[in-house]
mmCIF file of C-alpha atoms in Angstrom:
data_model
loop_
_atom_site.group_PDB
_atom_site.id
_atom_site.type_symbol
_atom_site.label_atom_id
_atom_site.label_comp_id
_atom_site.label_asym_id
_atom_site.label_seq_id
_atom_site.Cartn_x
_atom_site.Cartn_y
_atom_site.Cartn_z
ATOM 1 C CA GLY G 1 16.389 -16.517 -49.644
ATOM 2 C CA MET G 2 14.228 -16.880 -46.547
ATOM 3 C CA SER G 3 11.053 -18.933 -46.625
ATOM 4 C CA GLY G 4 7.717 -17.326 -45.815
ATOM 5 C CA TYR G 5 7.794 -19.099 -42.454
ATOM 6 C CA LYS G 6 11.210 -17.616 -41.604
ATOM 7 C CA VAL G 7 10.129 -14.123 -42.689
ATOM 8 C CA ALA G 8 7.067 -14.339 -40.430
ATOM 9 C CA GLU G 9 9.180 -15.644 -37.555
ATOM 10 C CA HIS G 10 11.717 -12.821 -38.026
ATOM 11 C CA LEU G 11 9.033 -10.125 -38.088
ATOM 12 C CA ARG G 12 7.280 -11.565 -35.074
ATOM 13 C CA SER G 13 10.520 -11.506 -33.047
ATOM 14 C CA LYS G 14 10.637 -7.741 -33.605
ATOM 15 C CA TYR G 15 6.966 -6.801 -33.232
ATOM 16 C CA PRO G 16 4.185 -8.016 -30.892
ATOM 17 C CA THR G 17 1.406 -10.097 -32.426
ATOM 18 C CA ARG G 18 -1.171 -7.300 -32.448
ATOM 19 C CA ALA G 19 1.269 -4.495 -33.330
ATOM 20 C CA LEU G 20 2.003 -5.992 -36.766
ATOM 21 C CA PRO G 21 -0.652 -8.346 -38.129
ATOM 22 C CA ILE G 22 0.714 -10.918 -40.583
ATOM 23 C CA ILE G 23 -1.514 -12.721 -43.079
ATOM 24 C CA MET G 24 0.288 -15.586 -44.790
ATOM 25 C CA VAL G 25 -0.829 -16.394 -48.348
ATOM 26 C CA SER G 26 0.346 -19.747 -49.743
ATOM 27 C CA ALA G 27 -0.479 -22.417 -52.284
ATOM 28 C CA LYS G 28 0.018 -24.960 -49.521
ATOM 29 C CA SER G 29 -3.386 -25.783 -48.085
ATOM 30 C CA ALA G 30 -2.630 -28.807 -45.941
ATOM 31 C CA ALA G 31 -3.509 -28.542 -42.259
ATOM 32 C CA GLU G 32 0.149 -29.053 -41.322
ATOM 33 C CA SER G 33 1.222 -26.076 -43.480
ATOM 34 C CA ILE G 34 -1.427 -23.829 -41.938
ATOM 35 C CA ALA G 35 -0.391 -24.867 -38.417
ATOM 36 C CA THR G 36 3.286 -24.233 -39.285
ATOM 37 C CA GLY G 37 2.488 -20.742 -40.560
ATOM 38 C CA LEU G 38 0.500 -19.840 -37.447
ATOM 39 C CA ASN G 39 3.194 -21.270 -35.174
ATOM 40 C CA HIS G 40 5.804 -19.079 -36.895
ATOM 41 C CA GLY G 41 3.877 -15.902 -36.002
ATOM 42 C CA ALA G 42 1.210 -15.419 -38.631
ATOM 43 C CA ASN G 43 -2.131 -14.013 -37.445
ATOM 44 C CA ASP G 44 -4.047 -15.588 -40.288
ATOM 45 C CA TYR G 45 -3.457 -17.984 -43.193
ATOM 46 C CA VAL G 46 -5.081 -17.904 -46.642
ATOM 47 C CA SER G 47 -4.682 -20.720 -49.147
ATOM 48 C CA LYS G 48 -4.492 -20.176 -52.907
ATOM 49 C CA PRO G 49 -6.570 -19.807 -54.917
ATOM 50 C CA PHE G 50 -8.374 -17.240 -52.806
ATOM 51 C CA LYS G 51 -11.265 -14.902 -53.388
ATOM 52 C CA LYS G 52 -10.498 -11.174 -53.288
ATOM 53 C CA VAL G 53 -13.564 -10.471 -51.135
ATOM 54 C CA GLU G 54 -12.459 -13.047 -48.559
ATOM 55 C CA LEU G 55 -8.884 -11.699 -48.404
ATOM 56 C CA LEU G 56 -10.053 -8.087 -47.999
ATOM 57 C CA ALA G 57 -12.400 -9.150 -45.199
ATOM 58 C CA ARG G 58 -9.542 -10.873 -43.398
ATOM 59 C CA VAL G 59 -7.334 -7.764 -43.826
ATOM 60 C CA ARG G 60 -10.079 -5.513 -42.407
ATOM 61 C CA THR G 61 -10.472 -7.861 -39.438
ATOM 62 C CA GLN G 62 -6.749 -7.672 -38.626
ATOM 63 C CA ILE G 63 -6.788 -3.878 -38.948
ATOM 64 C CA GLN G 64 -9.734 -3.678 -36.542
ATOM 65 C CA LEU G 65 -7.949 -5.967 -34.082
ATOM 66 C CA LYS G 66 -4.863 -3.742 -34.283
ATOM 67 C CA GLN G 67 -6.962 -0.632 -33.637
ATOM 68 C CA VAL G 68 -8.471 -2.307 -30.563
ATOM 69 C CA TRP G 69 -4.958 -3.151 -29.353
ATOM 70 C CA GLN G 70 -3.779 0.439 -29.916
ATOM 71 C CA LYS G 71 -6.773 1.732 -27.941
ATOM 72 C CA GLU G 72 -5.979 -0.649 -25.075
ATOM 73 C CA MET G 73 -2.348 0.509 -25.085
ATOM 74 C CA ARG G 74 -3.410 4.184 -24.952
ATOM 75 C CA GLU G 75 -5.793 3.470 -22.077
ATOM 76 C CA ALA G 76 -3.098 1.529 -20.220
ATOM 77 C CA GLU G 77 -0.668 4.453 -20.615
ATOM 78 C CA GLU G 78 -3.314 6.939 -19.453
ATOM 79 C CA LEU G 79 -4.009 4.737 -16.421
ATOM 80 C CA ARG G 80 -0.291 4.487 -15.668
ATOM 81 C CA LEU G 81 0.023 8.274 -15.752
ATOM 82 C CA LEU G 82 -3.112 8.648 -13.622
ATOM 83 C CA HIS G 83 -1.630 6.339 -10.996
ATOM 84 C CA LYS G 84 1.419 8.603 -10.881
ATOM 85 C CA ILE G 85 -0.573 11.692 -9.893
ATOM 86 C CA LEU G 86 -3.365 10.094 -7.829
ATOM 87 C CA PRO G 87 -3.395 7.401 -5.130
ATOM 88 C CA TYR G 88 -4.321 3.971 -6.468
ATOM 89 C CA SER G 89 -7.537 3.773 -4.459
ATOM 90 C CA VAL G 90 -8.672 7.177 -5.763
ATOM 91 C CA THR G 91 -7.975 6.174 -9.363
ATOM 92 C CA THR G 92 -10.029 3.006 -8.859
ATOM 93 C CA ARG G 93 -12.973 5.009 -7.510
ATOM 94 C CA LEU G 94 -12.858 7.405 -10.467
ATOM 95 C CA LEU G 95 -12.778 4.506 -12.927
ATOM 96 C CA HIS G 96 -15.832 3.023 -11.214
ATOM 97 C CA GLY G 97 -17.787 6.195 -11.938
ATOM 98 C CA GLU G 98 -17.447 8.096 -8.663
ATOM 99 C CA HIS G 99 -17.455 11.769 -9.650
ATOM 100 C CA LEU G 100 -16.994 13.610 -6.345
ATOM 101 C CA ILE G 101 -13.990 12.414 -4.362
ATOM 102 C CA ALA G 102 -14.122 14.023 -0.906
ATOM 103 C CA ASP G 103 -12.437 12.196 1.994
ATOM 104 C CA SER G 104 -11.936 12.753 5.701
ATOM 105 C CA PHE G 105 -9.172 11.032 7.664
ATOM 106 C CA ASP G 106 -9.087 10.770 11.434
ATOM 107 C CA SER G 107 -5.329 10.276 11.472
ATOM 108 C CA VAL G 108 -2.744 10.723 8.732
ATOM 109 C CA THR G 109 0.850 11.888 8.736
ATOM 110 C CA ILE G 110 1.912 14.798 6.521
ATOM 111 C CA LEU G 111 5.490 15.660 5.545
ATOM 112 C CA PHE G 112 6.932 18.807 4.016
ATOM 113 C CA ALA G 113 10.593 19.188 3.085
ATOM 114 C CA ASP G 114 12.630 21.904 1.429
ATOM 115 C CA ILE G 115 16.168 22.745 0.394
ATOM 116 C CA GLU G 116 17.995 25.114 2.680
ATOM 117 C CA ASP G 117 18.852 28.503 1.167
ATOM 118 C CA PHE G 118 17.273 27.539 -2.146
ATOM 119 C CA SER G 119 16.856 31.151 -3.297
ATOM 120 C CA SER G 120 20.596 31.783 -3.014
ATOM 121 C CA LEU G 121 21.319 28.495 -4.754
ATOM 122 C CA ALA G 122 18.959 29.379 -7.608
ATOM 123 C CA ALA G 123 20.612 32.774 -8.042
ATOM 124 C CA HIS G 124 24.028 31.184 -8.651
ATOM 125 C CA LEU G 125 22.956 28.395 -11.015
ATOM 126 C CA SER G 126 21.853 28.555 -14.620
ATOM 127 C CA THR G 127 18.227 27.561 -15.217
ATOM 128 C CA PRO G 128 19.130 24.203 -16.858
ATOM 129 C CA ASN G 129 21.527 23.288 -14.033
ATOM 130 C CA LEU G 130 18.978 24.296 -11.407
ATOM 131 C CA LEU G 131 16.262 22.175 -13.016
ATOM 132 C CA LEU G 132 18.617 19.216 -13.332
ATOM 133 C CA LEU G 133 19.493 19.494 -9.650
ATOM 134 C CA VAL G 134 15.902 19.810 -8.439
ATOM 135 C CA ASN G 135 14.829 16.948 -10.686
ATOM 136 C CA GLU G 136 17.603 14.729 -9.325
ATOM 137 C CA ILE G 137 16.622 15.529 -5.728
ATOM 138 C CA PHE G 138 12.882 14.985 -6.222
ATOM 139 C CA ALA G 139 13.385 11.863 -8.348
ATOM 140 C CA THR G 140 15.453 10.434 -5.498
ATOM 141 C CA PHE G 141 12.720 11.338 -3.002
ATOM 142 C CA ASP G 142 10.047 9.736 -5.221
ATOM 143 C CA LYS G 143 11.942 6.434 -5.276
ATOM 144 C CA LEU G 144 12.367 6.530 -1.500
ATOM 145 C CA ALA G 145 8.667 7.326 -1.011
ATOM 146 C CA GLU G 146 7.682 4.250 -2.987
ATOM 147 C CA LYS G 147 10.181 2.114 -1.086
ATOM 148 C CA CYS G 148 8.951 3.358 2.303
ATOM 149 C CA GLY G 149 5.268 2.976 1.431
ATOM 150 C CA VAL G 150 4.262 6.640 1.557
ATOM 151 C CA GLN G 151 2.480 8.749 -1.070
ATOM 152 C CA ALA G 152 4.404 11.500 -2.850
ATOM 153 C CA VAL G 153 1.763 14.204 -3.271
ATOM 154 C CA ALA G 154 3.197 17.327 -4.876
ATOM 155 C CA THR G 155 6.092 19.733 -5.230
ATOM 156 C CA PHE G 156 5.938 23.540 -4.916
ATOM 157 C CA GLY G 157 9.189 25.110 -6.068
ATOM 158 C CA ASP G 158 11.750 23.498 -3.775
ATOM 159 C CA VAL G 159 9.096 22.176 -1.357
ATOM 160 C CA TYR G 160 8.248 18.464 -1.403
ATOM 161 C CA MET G 161 5.062 17.046 0.142
ATOM 162 C CA ALA G 162 4.208 13.452 1.068
ATOM 163 C CA THR G 163 1.449 11.720 3.044
ATOM 164 C CA SER G 164 0.886 8.406 4.776
ATOM 165 C CA GLY G 165 -2.174 6.798 6.341
ATOM 166 C CA GLN G 166 -4.767 7.668 3.711
ATOM 167 C CA GLU G 167 -4.884 4.009 2.661
ATOM 168 C CA GLY G 168 -5.737 2.953 6.219
ATOM 169 C CA ASN G 169 -2.331 1.721 7.383
ATOM 170 C CA LYS G 170 -1.905 2.190 11.145
ATOM 171 C CA ASP G 171 1.881 2.610 11.088
ATOM 172 C CA HIS G 172 1.735 5.797 9.003
ATOM 173 C CA ALA G 173 3.789 7.913 11.417
ATOM 174 C CA VAL G 174 6.575 5.327 11.582
ATOM 175 C CA ARG G 175 6.595 4.937 7.813
ATOM 176 C CA MET G 176 6.879 8.690 7.385
ATOM 177 C CA MET G 177 9.740 8.964 9.854
ATOM 178 C CA ARG G 178 11.617 6.232 8.022
ATOM 179 C CA PHE G 179 11.023 8.125 4.804
ATOM 180 C CA ALA G 180 12.213 11.383 6.376
ATOM 181 C CA GLU G 181 15.395 9.680 7.589
ATOM 182 C CA ALA G 182 15.991 8.232 4.132
ATOM 183 C CA MET G 183 15.529 11.686 2.575
ATOM 184 C CA LEU G 184 18.172 13.213 4.826
ATOM 185 C CA LYS G 185 20.624 10.354 4.229
ATOM 186 C CA ALA G 186 20.150 10.616 0.472
ATOM 187 C CA SER G 187 20.548 14.412 0.463
ATOM 188 C CA GLN G 188 23.971 14.050 2.083
ATOM 189 C CA LYS G 189 25.119 12.277 -1.084
ATOM 190 C CA LEU G 190 23.732 14.946 -3.416
ATOM 191 C CA THR G 191 25.853 17.953 -4.320
ATOM 192 C CA HIS G 192 25.365 21.072 -6.436
ATOM 193 C CA SER G 193 27.822 22.652 -8.855
ATOM 194 C CA ASN G 194 30.080 24.177 -6.181
ATOM 195 C CA GLY G 195 30.593 20.755 -4.606
ATOM 196 C CA LYS G 196 28.631 21.463 -1.433
ATOM 197 C CA HIS G 197 26.137 18.952 -0.104
ATOM 198 C CA ILE G 198 22.417 19.608 -0.338
ATOM 199 C CA LYS G 199 20.884 20.424 3.047
ATOM 200 C CA VAL G 200 17.246 19.546 3.606
ATOM 201 C CA ARG G 201 14.764 20.582 6.313
ATOM 202 C CA VAL G 202 11.840 18.291 7.086
ATOM 203 C CA GLY G 203 8.620 18.918 9.042
ATOM 204 C CA VAL G 204 6.228 16.095 10.009
ATOM 205 C CA HIS G 205 2.841 16.241 11.762
ATOM 206 C CA THR G 206 0.127 13.670 12.478
ATOM 207 C CA GLY G 207 -3.557 14.477 12.834
ATOM 208 C CA ARG G 208 -6.938 14.797 11.170
ATOM 209 C CA ALA G 209 -7.032 15.925 7.531
ATOM 210 C CA TYR G 210 -9.341 16.266 4.561
ATOM 211 C CA ALA G 211 -8.643 15.473 0.919
ATOM 212 C CA GLY G 212 -10.315 15.410 -2.461
ATOM 213 C CA VAL G 213 -9.760 15.490 -6.196
ATOM 214 C CA VAL G 214 -9.521 19.061 -7.475
ATOM 215 C CA GLY G 215 -9.301 20.066 -11.135
ATOM 216 C CA ILE G 216 -10.581 18.666 -14.431
ATOM 217 C CA ASN G 217 -7.839 18.870 -17.062
ATOM 218 C CA THR G 218 -5.095 18.249 -14.498
ATOM 219 C CA PRO G 219 -6.741 16.532 -11.515
ATOM 220 C CA ARG G 220 -4.891 16.501 -8.205
ATOM 221 C CA TYR G 221 -5.653 14.789 -4.929
ATOM 222 C CA CYS G 222 -5.221 17.720 -2.546
ATOM 223 C CA TYR G 223 -5.027 17.757 1.243
ATOM 224 C CA PHE G 224 -6.540 20.424 3.504
ATOM 225 C CA GLY G 225 -6.818 21.269 7.174
ATOM 226 C CA ASP G 226 -4.815 22.309 10.217
ATOM 227 C CA THR G 227 -2.675 19.158 10.096
ATOM 228 C CA VAL G 228 -1.403 20.146 6.658
ATOM 229 C CA SER G 229 -0.782 23.739 7.722
ATOM 230 C CA PHE G 230 1.075 22.792 10.884
ATOM 231 C CA ALA G 231 3.279 20.249 9.062
ATOM 232 C CA ASP G 232 4.372 23.104 6.817
ATOM 233 C CA VAL G 233 5.018 25.335 9.842
ATOM 234 C CA LEU G 234 7.326 22.608 11.169
ATOM 235 C CA ARG G 235 9.198 22.715 7.874
ATOM 236 C CA GLN G 236 9.498 26.508 7.941
ATOM 237 C CA THR G 237 10.821 26.523 11.492
ATOM 238 C CA GLY G 238 12.900 23.421 10.848
ATOM 239 C CA VAL G 239 16.624 22.843 11.131
ATOM 240 C CA PRO G 240 18.912 21.760 8.250
ATOM 241 C CA SER G 241 19.763 18.035 8.239
ATOM 242 C CA CYS G 242 17.037 17.404 10.819
ATOM 243 C CA VAL G 243 13.464 16.189 10.950
ATOM 244 C CA GLN G 244 11.218 18.389 13.099
ATOM 245 C CA LEU G 245 8.126 16.515 14.243
ATOM 246 C CA SER G 246 5.102 17.456 16.294
ATOM 247 C CA GLY G 247 4.116 15.973 19.635
ATOM 248 C CA SER G 248 1.421 13.838 17.998
ATOM 249 C CA THR G 249 3.900 12.273 15.557
ATOM 250 C CA TYR G 250 6.386 11.811 18.391
ATOM 251 C CA ASN G 251 3.795 9.937 20.463
ATOM 252 C CA LYS G 252 2.876 7.708 17.531
ATOM 253 C CA CYS G 253 6.526 6.867 16.949
ATOM 254 C CA ARG G 254 7.093 6.130 20.630
ATOM 255 C CA GLU G 255 4.389 3.463 20.401
ATOM 256 C CA SER G 256 6.517 1.602 17.856
ATOM 257 C CA LYS G 257 8.899 -1.137 18.973
ATOM 258 C CA ASN G 258 11.556 0.411 16.710
ATOM 259 C CA SER G 259 11.465 3.797 18.457
ATOM 260 C CA ALA G 260 14.613 3.049 20.464
ATOM 261 C CA ALA G 261 16.657 3.702 17.334
ATOM 262 C CA TRP G 262 15.533 7.337 17.292
ATOM 263 C CA ASN G 263 17.176 9.880 19.590
ATOM 264 C CA PHE G 264 14.806 12.831 19.668
ATOM 265 C CA ILE G 265 15.702 16.277 21.016
ATOM 266 C CA SER G 266 12.901 18.522 22.291
ATOM 267 C CA ARG G 267 12.632 22.223 21.527
ATOM 268 C CA THR G 268 10.053 25.036 21.600
ATOM 269 C CA ILE G 269 8.793 27.125 18.705
ATOM 270 C CA GLU G 270 6.621 30.222 18.845
ATOM 271 C CA LEU G 271 3.636 30.452 16.518
ATOM 272 C CA LYS G 272 1.703 33.503 15.340
ATOM 273 C CA GLY G 273 0.090 35.326 18.232
ATOM 274 C CA GLY G 274 2.819 34.306 20.662
ATOM 275 C CA GLU G 275 1.562 30.778 21.267
ATOM 276 C CA GLU G 276 4.353 28.327 22.034
ATOM 277 C CA THR G 277 4.429 24.639 21.225
ATOM 278 C CA LYS G 278 6.853 21.824 21.943
ATOM 279 C CA THR G 279 8.385 19.976 19.003
ATOM 280 C CA PHE G 280 11.073 17.328 18.564
ATOM 281 C CA LEU G 281 14.156 17.167 16.367
ATOM 282 C CA LEU G 282 15.697 14.048 14.879
ATOM 283 C CA PRO G 283 19.161 15.006 13.599
ATOM 284 C CA MET G 284 20.986 13.185 10.828
ATOM 285 C CA GLY G 285 24.743 12.791 11.067
ATOM 286 C CA GLN G 286 27.250 15.086 12.735
ATOM 287 C CA GLU G 287 26.054 18.165 10.892
ATOM 288 C CA GLY G 288 22.455 17.492 11.894
ATOM 289 C CA ALA G 289 23.476 16.961 15.515
ATOM 290 C CA LYS G 290 25.411 20.233 15.485
ATOM 291 C CA ASN G 291 22.511 22.140 13.956
ATOM 292 C CA ALA G 292 20.031 20.605 16.404
ATOM 293 C CA LYS G 293 22.196 21.494 19.370
ATOM 294 C CA GLY G 294 22.395 25.077 18.146
ATOM 295 C CA ALA G 295 18.623 25.246 17.643
ATOM 296 C CA VAL G 296 17.695 24.023 21.110
ATOM 297 C CA GLY G 297 17.268 27.010 23.400
ATOM 298 C CA VAL G 298 16.915 29.391 20.440
ATOM 299 C CA LYS G 299 13.203 29.909 19.921
ATOM 300 C CA ALA G 300 12.063 29.811 16.296
ATOM 301 C CA LYS G 301 9.315 32.355 15.621
ATOM 302 C CA LEU G 302 6.887 32.764 12.729
ATOM 303 C CA THR G 303 5.764 36.232 11.677
ATOM 304 C CA LEU G 304 3.643 37.471 8.783
ATOM 305 C CA THR G 305 5.491 39.023 5.852
ATOM 306 C CA ALA G 306 4.217 42.032 3.929
ATOM 307 C CA HIS G 307 2.551 39.818 1.305
ATOM 308 C CA GLY G 308 0.793 37.705 3.929
ATOM 309 C CA GLY G 309 3.132 34.724 3.935
ATOM 310 C CA LEU G 310 5.044 33.256 6.829
ATOM 311 C CA LYS G 311 8.614 34.097 7.621
ATOM 312 C CA ARG G 312 10.904 32.353 10.078
ATOM 313 C CA GLN G 313 12.846 34.277 12.675
ATOM 314 C CA LEU G 314 15.387 32.993 15.163
#
């Protein structure tokens, strides 16, 4: 059979030191034997003959150490989940005792994206297949957001929101445009059950915004202000397989030395009340170029629907 040392070594290879405390009890009391037992994974070593009171005290100590370890693991998992729903800097402030998180940013870049004709797509897919598709799309976007250094904020149905600049980085508009490009490239590789490619519209705007933590049981770091609203308008009036960006984002991107790689196309959209504004399209691939060409000269218009929402008209 296996020696006590081998049993301890085998158990320790399967379980972390604090997950499974091991107390080795042996008639061998030499210092070398104790060192060997500890080196093979034992947490403690008791030599025979032993006193019951002493052994029970050692057992209680190991149980307490395990409970401390379990508490640390729970806290680490809670912190990991918190980092997933809140920016790192916001989480740090909350952990340091700051109760009211209310921020103002002079310049951030906001992105909204959605799936073209999502309602029709949802009507022709079973609920499980629809959820699998949306999860695949948003999981892909989340990975790209992390890679591009932007913050994935929230999803609303088929709408995806991301921000950049809240951590103080000056290249937030460029980062967001790279992310938007990556989203469109990735969506061209995603298909739904009928084999057709997913088509995504993206709207991006740069400007002043406000943000803060809202909610107690499910806290969210929410963004407010005209910059947020207008970024969503750019999504609603957007073009499939294209990024539609505002003049402020366009100017920020033009300041970058990498801007030569982007071939923007200007267009005009009409807002509520008849006000017109100039925007820019960045098409992706042949389909995006075709859609952008068809959109230029055709004025997109927003009107209020019966329930007070916005509806796009061409």
